[in-house]
PDB file of C-alpha atoms in Angstrom:
ATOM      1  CA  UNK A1051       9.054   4.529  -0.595  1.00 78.00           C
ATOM      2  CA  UNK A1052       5.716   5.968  -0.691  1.00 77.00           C
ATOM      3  CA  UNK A1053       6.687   8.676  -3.284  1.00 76.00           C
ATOM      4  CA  UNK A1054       8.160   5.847  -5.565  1.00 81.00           C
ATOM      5  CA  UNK A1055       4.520   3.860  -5.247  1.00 82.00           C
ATOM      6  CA  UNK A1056       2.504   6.539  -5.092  1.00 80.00           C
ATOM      7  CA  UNK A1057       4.067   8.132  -8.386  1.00 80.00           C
ATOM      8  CA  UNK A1058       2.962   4.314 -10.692  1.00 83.00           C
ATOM      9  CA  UNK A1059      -0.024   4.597  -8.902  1.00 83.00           C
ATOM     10  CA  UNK A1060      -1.021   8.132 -10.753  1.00 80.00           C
ATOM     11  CA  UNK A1061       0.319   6.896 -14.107  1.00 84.00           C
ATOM     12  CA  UNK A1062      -1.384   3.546 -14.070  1.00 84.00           C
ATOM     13  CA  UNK A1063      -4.734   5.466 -12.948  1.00 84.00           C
ATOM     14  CA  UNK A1064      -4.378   8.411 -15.400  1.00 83.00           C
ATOM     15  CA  UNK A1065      -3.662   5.942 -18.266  1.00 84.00           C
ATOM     16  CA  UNK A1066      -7.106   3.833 -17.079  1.00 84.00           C
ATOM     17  CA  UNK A1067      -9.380   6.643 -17.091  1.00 82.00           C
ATOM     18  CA  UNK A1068      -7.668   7.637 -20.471  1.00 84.00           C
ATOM     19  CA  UNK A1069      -8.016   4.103 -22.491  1.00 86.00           C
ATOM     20  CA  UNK A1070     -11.468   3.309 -20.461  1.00 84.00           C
ATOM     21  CA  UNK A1071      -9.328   0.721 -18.651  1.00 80.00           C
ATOM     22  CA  UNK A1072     -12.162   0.190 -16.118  1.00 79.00           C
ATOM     23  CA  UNK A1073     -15.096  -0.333 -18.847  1.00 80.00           C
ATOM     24  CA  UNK A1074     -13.108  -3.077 -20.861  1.00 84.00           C
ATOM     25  CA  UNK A1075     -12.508  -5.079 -17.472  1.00 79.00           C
ATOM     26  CA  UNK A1076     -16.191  -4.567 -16.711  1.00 77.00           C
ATOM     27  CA  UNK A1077     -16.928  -6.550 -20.328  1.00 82.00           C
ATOM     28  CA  UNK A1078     -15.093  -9.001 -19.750  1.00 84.00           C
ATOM     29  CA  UNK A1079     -15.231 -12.042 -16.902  1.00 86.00           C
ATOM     30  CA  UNK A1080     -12.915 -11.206 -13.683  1.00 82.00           C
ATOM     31  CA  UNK A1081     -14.011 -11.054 -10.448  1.00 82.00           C
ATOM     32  CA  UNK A1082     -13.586  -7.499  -8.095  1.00 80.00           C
ATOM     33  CA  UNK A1083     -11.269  -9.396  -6.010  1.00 80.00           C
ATOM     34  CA  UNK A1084      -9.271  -9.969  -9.025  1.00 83.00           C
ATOM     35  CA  UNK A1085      -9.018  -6.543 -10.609  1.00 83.00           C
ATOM     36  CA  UNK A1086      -8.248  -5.112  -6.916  1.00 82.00           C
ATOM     37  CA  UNK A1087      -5.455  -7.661  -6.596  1.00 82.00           C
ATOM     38  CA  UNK A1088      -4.253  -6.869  -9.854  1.00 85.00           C
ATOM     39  CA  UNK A1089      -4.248  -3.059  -8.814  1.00 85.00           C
ATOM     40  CA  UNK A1090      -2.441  -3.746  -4.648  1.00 84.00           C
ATOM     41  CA  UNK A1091      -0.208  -6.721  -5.620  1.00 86.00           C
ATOM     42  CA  UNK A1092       2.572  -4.703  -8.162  1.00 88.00           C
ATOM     43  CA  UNK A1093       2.565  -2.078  -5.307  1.00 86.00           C
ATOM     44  CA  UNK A1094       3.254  -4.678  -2.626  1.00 85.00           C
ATOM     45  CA  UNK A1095       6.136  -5.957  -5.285  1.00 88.00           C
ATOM     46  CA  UNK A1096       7.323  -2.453  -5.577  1.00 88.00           C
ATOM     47  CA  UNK A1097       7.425  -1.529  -2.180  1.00 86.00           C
ATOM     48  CA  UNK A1098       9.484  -5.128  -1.085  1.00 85.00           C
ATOM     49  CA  UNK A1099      11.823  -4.566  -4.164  1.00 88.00           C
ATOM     50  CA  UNK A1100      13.127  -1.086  -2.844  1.00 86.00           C
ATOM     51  CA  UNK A1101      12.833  -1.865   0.694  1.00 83.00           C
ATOM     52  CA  UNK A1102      15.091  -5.013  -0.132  1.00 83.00           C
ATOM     53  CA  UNK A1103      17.460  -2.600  -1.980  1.00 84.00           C
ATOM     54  CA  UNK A1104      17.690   0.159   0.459  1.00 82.00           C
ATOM     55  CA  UNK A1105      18.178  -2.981   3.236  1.00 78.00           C
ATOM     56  CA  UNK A1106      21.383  -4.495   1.545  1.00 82.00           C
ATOM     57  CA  UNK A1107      22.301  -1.143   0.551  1.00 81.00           C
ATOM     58  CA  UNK A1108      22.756  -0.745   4.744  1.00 77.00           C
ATOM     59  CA  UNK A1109      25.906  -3.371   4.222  1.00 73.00           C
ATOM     60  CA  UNK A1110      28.184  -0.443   2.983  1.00 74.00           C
ATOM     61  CA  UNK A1111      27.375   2.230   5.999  1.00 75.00           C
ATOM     62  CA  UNK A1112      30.133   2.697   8.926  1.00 76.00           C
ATOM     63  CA  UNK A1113      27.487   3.267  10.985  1.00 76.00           C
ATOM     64  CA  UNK A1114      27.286   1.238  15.064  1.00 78.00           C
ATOM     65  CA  UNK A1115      25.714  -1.442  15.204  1.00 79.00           C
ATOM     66  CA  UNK A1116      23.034   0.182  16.725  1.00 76.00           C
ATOM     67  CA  UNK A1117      22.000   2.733  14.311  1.00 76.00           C
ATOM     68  CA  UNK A1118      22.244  -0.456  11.515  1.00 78.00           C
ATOM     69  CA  UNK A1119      19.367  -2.243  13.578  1.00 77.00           C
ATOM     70  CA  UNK A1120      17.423   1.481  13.807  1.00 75.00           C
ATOM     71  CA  UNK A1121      17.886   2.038  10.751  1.00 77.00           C
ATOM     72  CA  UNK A1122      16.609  -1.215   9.448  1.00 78.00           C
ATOM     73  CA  UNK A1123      13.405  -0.653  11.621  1.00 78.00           C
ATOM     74  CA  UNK A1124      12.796   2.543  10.326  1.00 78.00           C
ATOM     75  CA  UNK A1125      12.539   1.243   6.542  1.00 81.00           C
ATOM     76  CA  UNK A1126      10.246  -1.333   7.649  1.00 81.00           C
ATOM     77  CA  UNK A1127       8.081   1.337   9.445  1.00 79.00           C
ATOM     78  CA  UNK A1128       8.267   3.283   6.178  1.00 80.00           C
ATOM     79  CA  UNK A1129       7.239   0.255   3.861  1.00 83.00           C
ATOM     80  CA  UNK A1130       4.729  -0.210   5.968  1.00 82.00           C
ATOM     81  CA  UNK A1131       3.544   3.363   6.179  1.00 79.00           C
ATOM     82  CA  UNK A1132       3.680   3.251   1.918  1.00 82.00           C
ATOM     83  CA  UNK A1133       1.500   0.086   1.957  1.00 82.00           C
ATOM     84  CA  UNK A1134      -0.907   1.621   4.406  1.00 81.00           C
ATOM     85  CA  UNK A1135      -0.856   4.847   2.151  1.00 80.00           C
ATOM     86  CA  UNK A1136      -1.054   3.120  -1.422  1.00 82.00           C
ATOM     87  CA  UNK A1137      -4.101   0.920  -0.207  1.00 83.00           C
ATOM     88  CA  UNK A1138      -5.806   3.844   1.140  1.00 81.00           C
ATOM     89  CA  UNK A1139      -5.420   5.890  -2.048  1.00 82.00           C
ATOM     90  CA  UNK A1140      -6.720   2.766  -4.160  1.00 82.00           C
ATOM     91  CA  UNK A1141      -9.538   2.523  -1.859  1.00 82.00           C
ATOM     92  CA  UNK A1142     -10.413   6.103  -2.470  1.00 82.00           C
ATOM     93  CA  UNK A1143     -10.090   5.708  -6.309  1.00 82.00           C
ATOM     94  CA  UNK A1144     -12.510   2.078  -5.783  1.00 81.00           C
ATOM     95  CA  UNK A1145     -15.258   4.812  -3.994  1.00 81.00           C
ATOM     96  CA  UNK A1146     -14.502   7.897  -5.264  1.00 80.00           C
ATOM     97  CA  UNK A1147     -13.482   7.266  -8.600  1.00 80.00           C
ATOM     98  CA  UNK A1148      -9.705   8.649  -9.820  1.00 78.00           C
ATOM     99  CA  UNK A1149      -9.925  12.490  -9.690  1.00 79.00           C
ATOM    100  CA  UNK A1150     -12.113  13.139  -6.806  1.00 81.00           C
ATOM    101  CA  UNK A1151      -9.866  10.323  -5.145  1.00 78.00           C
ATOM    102  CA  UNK A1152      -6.667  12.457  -6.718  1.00 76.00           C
ATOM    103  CA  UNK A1153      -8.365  16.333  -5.153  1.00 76.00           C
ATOM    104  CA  UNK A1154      -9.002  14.369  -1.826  1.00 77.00           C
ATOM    105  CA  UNK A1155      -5.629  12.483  -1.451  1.00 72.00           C
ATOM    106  CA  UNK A1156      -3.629  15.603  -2.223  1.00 71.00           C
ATOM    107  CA  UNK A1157      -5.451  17.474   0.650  1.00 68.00           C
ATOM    108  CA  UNK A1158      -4.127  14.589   3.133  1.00 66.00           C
ATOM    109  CA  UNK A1159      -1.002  14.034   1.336  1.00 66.00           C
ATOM    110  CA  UNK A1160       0.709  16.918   3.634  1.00 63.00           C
ATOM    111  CA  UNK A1161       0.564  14.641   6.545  1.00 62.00           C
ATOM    112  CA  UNK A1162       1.303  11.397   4.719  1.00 58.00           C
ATOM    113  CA  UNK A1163       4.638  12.913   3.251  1.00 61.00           C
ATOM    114  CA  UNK A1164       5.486  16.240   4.948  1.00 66.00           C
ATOM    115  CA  UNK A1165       4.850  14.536   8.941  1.00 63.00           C
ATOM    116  CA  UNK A1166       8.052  12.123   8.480  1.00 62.00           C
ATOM    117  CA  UNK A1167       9.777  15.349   6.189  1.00 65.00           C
ATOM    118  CA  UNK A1168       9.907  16.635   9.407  1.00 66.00           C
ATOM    119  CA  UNK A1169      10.517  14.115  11.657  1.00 62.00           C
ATOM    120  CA  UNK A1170      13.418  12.999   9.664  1.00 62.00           C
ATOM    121  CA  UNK A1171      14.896  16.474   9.847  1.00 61.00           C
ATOM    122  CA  UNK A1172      14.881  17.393  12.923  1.00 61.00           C
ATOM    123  CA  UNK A1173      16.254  14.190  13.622  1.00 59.00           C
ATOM    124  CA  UNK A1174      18.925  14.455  11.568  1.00 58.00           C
ATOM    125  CA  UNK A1175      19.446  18.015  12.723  1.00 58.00           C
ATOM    126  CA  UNK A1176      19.656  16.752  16.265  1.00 56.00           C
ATOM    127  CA  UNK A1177      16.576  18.448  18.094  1.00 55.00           C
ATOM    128  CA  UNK A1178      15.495  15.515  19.328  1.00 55.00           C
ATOM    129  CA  UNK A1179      17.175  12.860  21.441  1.00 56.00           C
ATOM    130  CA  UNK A1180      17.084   8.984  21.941  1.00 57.00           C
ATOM    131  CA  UNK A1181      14.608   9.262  24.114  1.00 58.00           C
ATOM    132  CA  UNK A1182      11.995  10.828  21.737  1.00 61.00           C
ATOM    133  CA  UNK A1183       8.688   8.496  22.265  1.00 64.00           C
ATOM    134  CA  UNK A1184       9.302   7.338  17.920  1.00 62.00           C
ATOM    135  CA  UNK A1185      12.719   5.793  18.987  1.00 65.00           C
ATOM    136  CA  UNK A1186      11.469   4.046  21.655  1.00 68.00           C
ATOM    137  CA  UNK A1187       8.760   2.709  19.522  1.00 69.00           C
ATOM    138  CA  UNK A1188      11.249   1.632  16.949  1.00 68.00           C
ATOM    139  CA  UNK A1189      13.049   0.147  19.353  1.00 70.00           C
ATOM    140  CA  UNK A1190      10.770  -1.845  20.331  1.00 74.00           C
ATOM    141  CA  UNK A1191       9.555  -2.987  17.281  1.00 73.00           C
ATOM    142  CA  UNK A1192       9.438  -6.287  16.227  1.00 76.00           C
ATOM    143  CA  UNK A1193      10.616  -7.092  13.029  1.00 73.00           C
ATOM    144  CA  UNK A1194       8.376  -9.644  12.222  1.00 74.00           C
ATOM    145  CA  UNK A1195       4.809  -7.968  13.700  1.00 79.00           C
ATOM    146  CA  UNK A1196       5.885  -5.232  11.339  1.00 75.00           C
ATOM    147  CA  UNK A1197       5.681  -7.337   8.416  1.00 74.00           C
ATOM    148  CA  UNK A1198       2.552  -9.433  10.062  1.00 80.00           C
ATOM    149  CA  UNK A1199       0.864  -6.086  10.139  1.00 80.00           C
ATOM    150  CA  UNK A1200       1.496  -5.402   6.474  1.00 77.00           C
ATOM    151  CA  UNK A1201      -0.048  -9.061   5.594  1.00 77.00           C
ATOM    152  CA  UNK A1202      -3.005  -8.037   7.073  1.00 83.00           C
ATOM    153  CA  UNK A1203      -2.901  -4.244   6.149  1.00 80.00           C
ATOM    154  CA  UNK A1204      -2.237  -6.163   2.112  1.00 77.00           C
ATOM    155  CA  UNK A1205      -5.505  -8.160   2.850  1.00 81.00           C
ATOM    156  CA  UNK A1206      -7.643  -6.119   4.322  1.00 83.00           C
ATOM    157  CA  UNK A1207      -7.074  -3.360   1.729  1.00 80.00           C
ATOM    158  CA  UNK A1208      -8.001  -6.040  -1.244  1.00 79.00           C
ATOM    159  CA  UNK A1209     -10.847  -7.524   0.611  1.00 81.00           C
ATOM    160  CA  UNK A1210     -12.395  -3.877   1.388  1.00 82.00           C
ATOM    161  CA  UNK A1211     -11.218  -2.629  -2.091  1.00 80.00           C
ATOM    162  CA  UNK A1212     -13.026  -5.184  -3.888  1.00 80.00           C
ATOM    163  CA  UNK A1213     -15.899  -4.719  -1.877  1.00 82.00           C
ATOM    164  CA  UNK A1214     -15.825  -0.862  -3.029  1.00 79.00           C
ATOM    165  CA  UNK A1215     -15.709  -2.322  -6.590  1.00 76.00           C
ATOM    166  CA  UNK A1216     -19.452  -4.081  -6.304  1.00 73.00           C
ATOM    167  CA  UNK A1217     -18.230  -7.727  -6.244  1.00 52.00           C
ATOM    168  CA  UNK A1218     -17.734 -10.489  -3.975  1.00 43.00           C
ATOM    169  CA  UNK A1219     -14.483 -11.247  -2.530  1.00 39.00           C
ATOM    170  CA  UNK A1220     -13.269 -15.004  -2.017  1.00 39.00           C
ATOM    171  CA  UNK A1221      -9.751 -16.354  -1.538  1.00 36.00           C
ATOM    172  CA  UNK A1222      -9.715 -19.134  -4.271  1.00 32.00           C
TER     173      UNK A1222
END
């Protein structure tokens, strides 16, 4: 999911710093909070658009019932994972500005993309087991904390992005 944000991220960005994007919303009247809300809320849409697709998508597997529920867990994990990403690298962009926030994101992008690379394949190629500490913590998982935590992840990103952007931030 993160690869399918993170990609409309870099064109939206690139095509900001080439049409002065940032200078024409500084002439005109919105708030920080509104420009960084403008900037997290299409990725939040994006990222419950193709985890809703991948999740009815699940109907046609002959899969146990059990793997369905994993499964199901692990997509939320991994939307939540993308927003966590996506708000950091718009943070970074707020403080950094866009290329130094590009140079610094592609240094840490190795463990944001290549860690569950990895995972993923040696779970699929079996060399780890049921009882591999991630299952258990998927199996655990709650459902609904997952997407509690991305409310909060979605809010604190905007507050602390606007905040990066010089203005106030108020919910009105």
């Amino acid at each position: 999911i993160y690869l399918v944000v993170l990609g409309s991220i870099l064109i939206t960005e690139s095509n900001e710093m080439k049409n002065r994007g940032y200078a024409f919303l500084a002439a005109i009247p919105v708030t920080a909070g509104e420009i960084a809300a403008g900037k997290l809320l299409p990725i939040f849409l994006q990222v419950l658009l193709y985890s809703s697709i991948v999740h009815f998508s699940f109907k046609g597997f002959d899969v146990s019932p059990y793997w369905l529920v994993m499964a199901k867990k692990w997509l939320l994990l991994n939307a939540l994972v993308a927003m966590v990403l996506s708000s950091f690298i718009y943070w970074l962009v707020f403080r950094l500005g866009f290329e130094k926030a590009v140079w610094l994101h592609g240094a840490l992008l190795g463990i944001g993309i290549l860690s569950p690379i990895a995972v993923n394949e040696t779970l699929v190629r079996g060399h780890i087991d049921e009882n591999f500490i991630l299952f258990r913590i998927a199996e655990a998982m709650n459902p609904l904390l997952v997407l509690a935590a991305g409310a909060v992840i979605f809010y604190l990103a905007w507050h602390f992005s606007a905040r990066e952007l010089g203005g106030e931030v108020r919910l009105s």
